[in-house]
PDB file of C-alpha atoms in Angstrom:
ATOM      1  CA  MET A   1     -95.829-175.840  -2.311  1.00  0.00           C
ATOM      2  CA  THR A   2     -95.458-173.912   0.891  1.00  0.00           C
ATOM      3  CA  THR A   3     -92.046-172.405   1.384  1.00  0.00           C
ATOM      4  CA  LEU A   4     -90.062-171.532   4.494  1.00  0.00           C
ATOM      5  CA  ALA A   5     -87.020-169.304   3.948  1.00  0.00           C
ATOM      6  CA  ILE A   6     -84.252-169.531   6.557  1.00  0.00           C
ATOM      7  CA  ILE A   7     -82.058-166.509   6.136  1.00  0.00           C
ATOM      8  CA  TRP A   8     -78.853-166.485   8.136  1.00  0.00           C
ATOM      9  CA  TYR A   9     -75.444-164.935   8.589  1.00  0.00           C
ATOM     10  CA  SER A  10     -72.525-166.329  10.589  1.00  0.00           C
ATOM     11  CA  ARG A  11     -68.897-165.336  10.731  1.00  0.00           C
ATOM     12  CA  THR A  12     -67.786-168.003  13.234  1.00  0.00           C
ATOM     13  CA  GLY A  13     -70.320-170.752  12.662  1.00  0.00           C
ATOM     14  CA  GLY A  14     -72.733-170.396  15.514  1.00  0.00           C
ATOM     15  CA  SER A  15     -75.676-168.910  13.678  1.00  0.00           C
ATOM     16  CA  GLU A  16     -75.065-171.206  10.737  1.00  0.00           C
ATOM     17  CA  GLN A  17     -75.407-174.228  13.021  1.00  0.00           C
ATOM     18  CA  LEU A  18     -78.649-172.839  14.401  1.00  0.00           C
ATOM     19  CA  ALA A  19     -79.982-172.216  10.903  1.00  0.00           C
ATOM     20  CA  GLN A  20     -79.072-175.731   9.795  1.00  0.00           C
ATOM     21  CA  ALA A  21     -80.758-177.217  12.852  1.00  0.00           C
ATOM     22  CA  ALA A  22     -83.912-175.171  12.200  1.00  0.00           C
ATOM     23  CA  SER A  23     -83.863-176.420   8.632  1.00  0.00           C
ATOM     24  CA  GLU A  24     -83.648-180.039   9.848  1.00  0.00           C
ATOM     25  CA  GLY A  25     -86.537-179.526  12.254  1.00  0.00           C
ATOM     26  CA  ALA A  26     -88.752-177.955   9.555  1.00  0.00           C
ATOM     27  CA  ARG A  27     -88.010-180.732   7.064  1.00  0.00           C
ATOM     28  CA  ASP A  28     -88.655-183.424   9.684  1.00  0.00           C
ATOM     29  CA  ALA A  29     -91.997-181.903  10.738  1.00  0.00           C
ATOM     30  CA  ALA A  30     -93.566-180.902   7.440  1.00  0.00           C
ATOM     31  CA  GLU A  31     -93.839-181.485   3.741  1.00  0.00           C
ATOM     32  CA  ILE A  32     -92.753-178.001   2.721  1.00  0.00           C
ATOM     33  CA  ASP A  33     -89.969-176.448   0.675  1.00  0.00           C
ATOM     34  CA  VAL A  34     -87.241-175.276   3.063  1.00  0.00           C
ATOM     35  CA  ARG A  35     -84.793-172.862   1.586  1.00  0.00           C
ATOM     36  CA  ILE A  36     -81.695-172.000   3.595  1.00  0.00           C
ATOM     37  CA  ILE A  37     -80.128-168.855   2.251  1.00  0.00           C
ATOM     38  CA  GLY A  38     -77.064-166.881   3.392  1.00  0.00           C
ATOM     39  CA  ALA A  39     -77.908-163.240   4.091  1.00  0.00           C
ATOM     40  CA  SER A  40     -75.297-162.052   1.597  1.00  0.00           C
ATOM     41  CA  ASP A  41     -77.055-163.994  -1.157  1.00  0.00           C
ATOM     42  CA  ALA A  42     -80.676-163.366  -0.095  1.00  0.00           C
ATOM     43  CA  GLY A  43     -82.758-160.812  -1.897  1.00  0.00           C
ATOM     44  CA  ALA A  44     -86.272-159.415  -2.123  1.00  0.00           C
ATOM     45  CA  ASP A  45     -87.403-162.315  -4.374  1.00  0.00           C
ATOM     46  CA  ASP A  46     -86.490-164.794  -1.678  1.00  0.00           C
ATOM     47  CA  LEU A  47     -88.800-162.997   0.754  1.00  0.00           C
ATOM     48  CA  LEU A  48     -91.616-162.606  -1.768  1.00  0.00           C
ATOM     49  CA  GLU A  49     -91.519-166.272  -2.755  1.00  0.00           C
ATOM     50  CA  ALA A  50     -91.615-167.565   0.865  1.00  0.00           C
ATOM     51  CA  ASP A  51     -94.631-168.070   3.005  1.00  0.00           C
ATOM     52  CA  GLY A  52     -92.732-167.726   6.270  1.00  0.00           C
ATOM     53  CA  TYR A  53     -89.275-166.953   7.595  1.00  0.00           C
ATOM     54  CA  ILE A  54     -86.621-167.787  10.157  1.00  0.00           C
ATOM     55  CA  PHE A  55     -83.849-165.232  10.602  1.00  0.00           C
ATOM     56  CA  ALA A  56     -80.624-166.325  12.360  1.00  0.00           C
ATOM     57  CA  CYS A  57     -77.664-164.068  13.047  1.00  0.00           C
ATOM     58  CA  PRO A  58     -75.059-163.185  15.652  1.00  0.00           C
ATOM     59  CA  GLU A  59     -74.950-160.092  17.824  1.00  0.00           C
ATOM     60  CA  ASN A  60     -71.941-157.948  16.991  1.00  0.00           C
ATOM     61  CA  LEU A  61     -71.247-154.883  19.111  1.00  0.00           C
ATOM     62  CA  ALA A  62     -74.762-154.961  20.621  1.00  0.00           C
ATOM     63  CA  ALA A  63     -76.478-155.098  17.216  1.00  0.00           C
ATOM     64  CA  ILE A  64     -77.341-157.557  14.504  1.00  0.00           C
ATOM     65  CA  ALA A  65     -74.287-158.406  12.444  1.00  0.00           C
ATOM     66  CA  GLY A  66     -73.585-156.037   9.566  1.00  0.00           C
ATOM     67  CA  VAL A  67     -74.102-158.569   6.814  1.00  0.00           C
ATOM     68  CA  MET A  68     -77.596-159.348   8.193  1.00  0.00           C
ATOM     69  CA  LYS A  69     -78.332-155.638   8.535  1.00  0.00           C
ATOM     70  CA  ALA A  70     -77.162-155.133   4.936  1.00  0.00           C
ATOM     71  CA  PHE A  71     -79.697-157.834   3.885  1.00  0.00           C
ATOM     72  CA  PHE A  72     -82.505-155.996   5.627  1.00  0.00           C
ATOM     73  CA  ASP A  73     -81.319-152.638   4.199  1.00  0.00           C
ATOM     74  CA  ARG A  74     -81.226-154.147   0.693  1.00  0.00           C
ATOM     75  CA  THR A  75     -84.655-155.711   0.844  1.00  0.00           C
ATOM     76  CA  TYR A  76     -86.717-153.678   3.224  1.00  0.00           C
ATOM     77  CA  TYR A  77     -88.397-151.235   0.856  1.00  0.00           C
ATOM     78  CA  GLU A  78     -88.564-153.728  -1.989  1.00  0.00           C
ATOM     79  CA  VAL A  79     -90.997-155.905  -0.004  1.00  0.00           C
ATOM     80  CA  LEU A  80     -92.646-153.341   2.231  1.00  0.00           C
ATOM     81  CA  GLY A  81     -96.401-153.842   2.051  1.00  0.00           C
ATOM     82  CA  LYS A  82     -96.015-157.125   0.094  1.00  0.00           C
ATOM     83  CA  ILE A  83     -95.295-159.606   2.892  1.00  0.00           C
ATOM     84  CA  GLU A  84     -97.532-158.316   5.708  1.00  0.00           C
ATOM     85  CA  GLY A  85     -98.972-160.978   8.014  1.00  0.00           C
ATOM     86  CA  ARG A  86     -96.485-163.696   7.126  1.00  0.00           C
ATOM     87  CA  PRO A  87     -95.096-165.694  10.082  1.00  0.00           C
ATOM     88  CA  TYR A  88     -91.565-165.380  11.233  1.00  0.00           C
ATOM     89  CA  ALA A  89     -89.246-166.458  14.042  1.00  0.00           C
ATOM     90  CA  ALA A  90     -85.626-165.470  14.776  1.00  0.00           C
ATOM     91  CA  MET A  91     -82.568-166.691  16.657  1.00  0.00           C
ATOM     92  CA  ILE A  92     -79.658-164.635  17.978  1.00  0.00           C
ATOM     93  CA  CYS A  93     -76.249-166.081  18.668  1.00  0.00           C
ATOM     94  CA  ALA A  94     -74.524-163.868  21.323  1.00  0.00           C
ATOM     95  CA  GLY A  95     -71.394-163.772  23.328  1.00  0.00           C
ATOM     96  CA  SER A  96     -73.140-162.554  26.452  1.00  0.00           C
ATOM     97  CA  ASP A  97     -76.342-160.478  26.120  1.00  0.00           C
ATOM     98  CA  GLY A  98     -78.018-160.334  22.689  1.00  0.00           C
ATOM     99  CA  GLU A  99     -80.978-158.264  23.805  1.00  0.00           C
ATOM    100  CA  ASN A 100     -80.255-155.266  21.543  1.00  0.00           C
ATOM    101  CA  ALA A 101     -79.786-157.496  18.489  1.00  0.00           C
ATOM    102  CA  LYS A 102     -83.058-159.224  19.299  1.00  0.00           C
ATOM    103  CA  LYS A 103     -84.869-155.894  19.659  1.00  0.00           C
ATOM    104  CA  GLN A 104     -83.382-154.587  16.419  1.00  0.00           C
ATOM    105  CA  LEU A 105     -84.316-157.653  14.377  1.00  0.00           C
ATOM    106  CA  GLU A 106     -87.834-157.822  15.840  1.00  0.00           C
ATOM    107  CA  ARG A 107     -88.333-154.101  15.140  1.00  0.00           C
ATOM    108  CA  ILE A 108     -87.455-154.573  11.507  1.00  0.00           C
ATOM    109  CA  CYS A 109     -89.951-157.457  11.266  1.00  0.00           C
ATOM    110  CA  THR A 110     -92.550-155.316  12.981  1.00  0.00           C
ATOM    111  CA  GLY A 111     -92.001-152.653  10.329  1.00  0.00           C
ATOM    112  CA  TRP A 112     -92.733-155.286   7.706  1.00  0.00           C
ATOM    113  CA  ARG A 113     -95.859-156.174   9.716  1.00  0.00           C
ATOM    114  CA  LEU A 114     -94.720-159.821   9.974  1.00  0.00           C
ATOM    115  CA  LYS A 115     -96.321-162.027  12.590  1.00  0.00           C
ATOM    116  CA  ARG A 116     -93.897-163.348  15.217  1.00  0.00           C
ATOM    117  CA  VAL A 117     -95.028-166.820  16.015  1.00  0.00           C
ATOM    118  CA  ALA A 118     -92.327-167.822  18.576  1.00  0.00           C
ATOM    119  CA  ASP A 119     -90.155-166.111  21.125  1.00  0.00           C
ATOM    120  CA  THR A 120     -86.732-165.211  19.856  1.00  0.00           C
ATOM    121  CA  PRO A 121     -84.113-167.300  21.650  1.00  0.00           C
ATOM    122  CA  ILE A 122     -80.769-165.799  22.428  1.00  0.00           C
ATOM    123  CA  ILE A 123     -78.154-168.504  22.369  1.00  0.00           C
ATOM    124  CA  ASN A 124     -75.322-167.364  24.637  1.00  0.00           C
ATOM    125  CA  VAL A 125     -71.954-168.917  23.746  1.00  0.00           C
ATOM    126  CA  GLY A 126     -70.128-167.006  26.457  1.00  0.00           C
ATOM    127  CA  ALA A 127     -67.388-165.641  24.253  1.00  0.00           C
ATOM    128  CA  GLN A 128     -65.659-162.809  26.081  1.00  0.00           C
ATOM    129  CA  THR A 129     -62.067-162.694  24.976  1.00  0.00           C
ATOM    130  CA  LYS A 130     -60.798-161.675  21.517  1.00  0.00           C
ATOM    131  CA  ASP A 131     -59.877-165.309  20.715  1.00  0.00           C
ATOM    132  CA  GLU A 132     -63.227-166.662  21.896  1.00  0.00           C
ATOM    133  CA  ILE A 133     -65.156-163.990  20.059  1.00  0.00           C
ATOM    134  CA  LEU A 134     -63.317-164.493  16.764  1.00  0.00           C
ATOM    135  CA  GLY A 135     -62.895-168.263  17.038  1.00  0.00           C
ATOM    136  CA  PRO A 136     -65.164-170.962  15.649  1.00  0.00           C
ATOM    137  CA  LYS A 137     -68.285-171.671  17.698  1.00  0.00           C
ATOM    138  CA  THR A 138     -69.724-174.957  18.652  1.00  0.00           C
ATOM    139  CA  ILE A 139     -73.397-174.768  19.666  1.00  0.00           C
ATOM    140  CA  GLU A 140     -74.454-177.098  22.451  1.00  0.00           C
ATOM    141  CA  GLU A 141     -76.887-179.883  21.618  1.00  0.00           C
ATOM    142  CA  ALA A 142     -79.643-178.426  23.810  1.00  0.00           C
ATOM    143  CA  ASN A 143     -79.518-175.189  21.841  1.00  0.00           C
ATOM    144  CA  LEU A 144     -79.453-177.030  18.497  1.00  0.00           C
ATOM    145  CA  GLU A 145     -82.562-178.920  19.673  1.00  0.00           C
ATOM    146  CA  GLN A 146     -84.159-175.592  20.504  1.00  0.00           C
ATOM    147  CA  ALA A 147     -83.467-174.451  16.940  1.00  0.00           C
ATOM    148  CA  ARG A 148     -84.859-177.751  15.558  1.00  0.00           C
ATOM    149  CA  GLU A 149     -88.074-177.242  17.554  1.00  0.00           C
ATOM    150  CA  LEU A 150     -88.312-173.663  16.210  1.00  0.00           C
ATOM    151  CA  GLY A 151     -87.976-174.961  12.630  1.00  0.00           C
ATOM    152  CA  ALA A 152     -90.534-177.703  13.349  1.00  0.00           C
ATOM    153  CA  THR A 153     -92.970-175.173  14.734  1.00  0.00           C
ATOM    154  CA  LEU A 154     -92.685-172.915  11.682  1.00  0.00           C
ATOM    155  CA  GLY A 155     -92.757-175.821   9.282  1.00  0.00           C
ATOM    156  CA  ALA A 156     -95.754-177.590  10.754  1.00  0.00           C
ATOM    157  CA  GLY A 157     -97.641-174.338  11.223  1.00  0.00           C
ATOM    158  CA  LEU A 158     -97.086-173.338   7.645  1.00  0.00           C
ATOM    159  CA  GLU A 159     -98.096-176.793   6.372  1.00  0.00           C
ATOM    160  CA  MET A 160    -101.283-176.756   8.439  1.00  0.00           C
ATOM    161  CA  GLY A 161    -102.128-173.177   7.558  1.00  0.00           C
ATOM    162  CA  VAL A 162    -102.425-172.079  11.214  1.00  0.00           C
ATOM    163  CA  PHE A 163    -100.284-168.925  10.720  1.00  0.00           C
TER     164      PHE A 163
END
């Protein structure tokens, strides 16, 4: 069976909500195996066993969050040359900008020679104060729907073999 791996990290809940919504969208759109895996638990085998990927993480200090970066550091060379051409999409949850995190994540995927099949949305939660930044996030329904559509796109595309 075709497998979509959704690998995510979230400290305050925003990226987790996006990953869950993408998972719902993929399951609703396609008869595929959807595996949602926290970045701290994900490994090279999860990448090798999947046919496509969605990566979701927050921006922290103008970069992808450390736990997500550690996932990429842990797995990068283990799968280099073994997952080329597989489709991926990504989502960034940011307090204001998110562009550097987006560029960093996309650059890593380019190094793996993955095929980006959708634009990477940056979900801006507007957190600017210490309490807002560290506090739990609630993602707006319109953004959750965007994540569902991203999941549906990857799921349906994998099922139909268009990627």
